[in-house]
CSV table of C-alpha atoms in Angstrom, one decimal:
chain,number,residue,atom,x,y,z
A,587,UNK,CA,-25.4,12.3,8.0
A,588,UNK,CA,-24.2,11.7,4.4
A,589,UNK,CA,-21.5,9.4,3.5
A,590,UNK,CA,-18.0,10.9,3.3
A,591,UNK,CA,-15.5,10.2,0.4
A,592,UNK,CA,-12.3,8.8,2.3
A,593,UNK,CA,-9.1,8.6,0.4
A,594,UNK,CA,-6.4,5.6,1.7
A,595,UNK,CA,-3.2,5.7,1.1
A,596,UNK,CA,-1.4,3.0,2.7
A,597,UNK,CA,2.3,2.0,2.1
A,598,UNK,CA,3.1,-0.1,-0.6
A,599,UNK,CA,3.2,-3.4,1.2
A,600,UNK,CA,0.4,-6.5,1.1
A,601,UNK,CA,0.2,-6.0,5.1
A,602,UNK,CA,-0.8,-2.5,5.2
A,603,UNK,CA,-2.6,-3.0,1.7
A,604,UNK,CA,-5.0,-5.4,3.3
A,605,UNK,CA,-5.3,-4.0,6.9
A,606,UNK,CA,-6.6,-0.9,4.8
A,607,UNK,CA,-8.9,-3.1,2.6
A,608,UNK,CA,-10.6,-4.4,5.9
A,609,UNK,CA,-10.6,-0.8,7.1
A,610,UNK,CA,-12.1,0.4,3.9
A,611,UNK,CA,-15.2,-2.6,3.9
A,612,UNK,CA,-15.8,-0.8,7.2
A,613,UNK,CA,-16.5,2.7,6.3
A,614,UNK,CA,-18.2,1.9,3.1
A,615,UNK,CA,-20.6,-0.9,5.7
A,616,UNK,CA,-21.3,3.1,7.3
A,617,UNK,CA,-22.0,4.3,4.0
A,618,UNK,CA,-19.0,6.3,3.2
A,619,UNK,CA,-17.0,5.6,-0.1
A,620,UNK,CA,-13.3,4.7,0.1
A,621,UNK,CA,-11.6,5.4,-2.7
A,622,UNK,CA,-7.5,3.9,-3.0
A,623,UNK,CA,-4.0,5.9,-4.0
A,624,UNK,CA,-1.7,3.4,-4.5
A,625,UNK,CA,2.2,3.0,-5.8
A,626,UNK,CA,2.2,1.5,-9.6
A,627,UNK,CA,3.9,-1.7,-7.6
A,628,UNK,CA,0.4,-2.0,-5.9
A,629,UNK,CA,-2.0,-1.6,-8.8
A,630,UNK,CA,-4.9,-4.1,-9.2
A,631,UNK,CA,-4.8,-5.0,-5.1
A,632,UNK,CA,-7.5,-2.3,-4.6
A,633,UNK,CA,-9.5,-2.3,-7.6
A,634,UNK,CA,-9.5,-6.3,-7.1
A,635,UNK,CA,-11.6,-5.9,-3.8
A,636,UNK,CA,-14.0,-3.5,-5.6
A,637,UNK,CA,-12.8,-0.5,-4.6
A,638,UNK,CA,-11.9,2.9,-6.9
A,639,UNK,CA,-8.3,3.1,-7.4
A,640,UNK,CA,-5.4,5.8,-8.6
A,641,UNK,CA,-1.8,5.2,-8.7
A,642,UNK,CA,0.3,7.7,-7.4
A,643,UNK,CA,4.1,7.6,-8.5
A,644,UNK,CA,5.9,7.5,-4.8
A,645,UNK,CA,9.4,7.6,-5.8
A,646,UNK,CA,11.5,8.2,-9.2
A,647,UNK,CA,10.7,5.1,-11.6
A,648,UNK,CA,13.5,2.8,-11.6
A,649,UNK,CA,15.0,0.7,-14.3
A,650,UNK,CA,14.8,-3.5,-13.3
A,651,UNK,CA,18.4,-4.0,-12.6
A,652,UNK,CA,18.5,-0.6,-9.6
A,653,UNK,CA,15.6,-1.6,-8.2
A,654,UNK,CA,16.8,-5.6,-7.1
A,655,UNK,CA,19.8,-3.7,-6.2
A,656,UNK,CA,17.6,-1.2,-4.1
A,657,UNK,CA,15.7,-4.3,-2.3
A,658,UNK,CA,18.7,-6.5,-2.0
A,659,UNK,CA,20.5,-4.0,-0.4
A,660,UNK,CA,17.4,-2.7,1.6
A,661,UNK,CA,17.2,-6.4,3.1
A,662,UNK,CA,21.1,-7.2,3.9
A,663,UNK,CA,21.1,-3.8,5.7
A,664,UNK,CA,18.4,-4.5,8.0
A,665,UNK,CA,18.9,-8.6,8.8
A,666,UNK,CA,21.4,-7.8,11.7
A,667,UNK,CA,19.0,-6.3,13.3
A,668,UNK,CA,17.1,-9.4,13.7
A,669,UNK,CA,19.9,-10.9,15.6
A,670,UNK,CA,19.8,-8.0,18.3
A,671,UNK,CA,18.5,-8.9,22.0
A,672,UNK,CA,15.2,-7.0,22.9
């Protein structure tokens, strides 16, 4: 069999980044080569573990300011879900 060429592209988060990362060790241990499409946000993770990396623009650039708006917001909009019985 000869090794495949297998293209991650996780979401932009260290949790997925390095559950992907373990993944990828994996399949390149089998003799395929991983290569990494990451957000800008993400760049270096990848390549830092030794694997080929491309970033891939996942959402219109934002200036600083929008962007801590964006997360802030993001964050108080999903806390009172924490405090919900299961």
């Amino acid at each position: 069999m000869t090794g495949k060429t297998i293209a991650f592209f996780p979401e932009a988060a260290f949790g997925p980044a390095l559950n992907s990362v373990g993944i990828a060790q994996a399949c390149e241990r089998l003799g395929h080569q991983a290569v990494f499409l990451t957000d800008p946000g993400m760049q270096g993770v990848y390549s830092g573990y030794g694997f080929e990396e491309h970033t891939v623009n996942m959402s219109e650039p934002m200036p600083p300011a929008e962007m801590a708006k964006y997360w802030t917001d993001f964050i108080n909009g999903h806390i009172p879900n924490f405090d919900l019985s299961p």
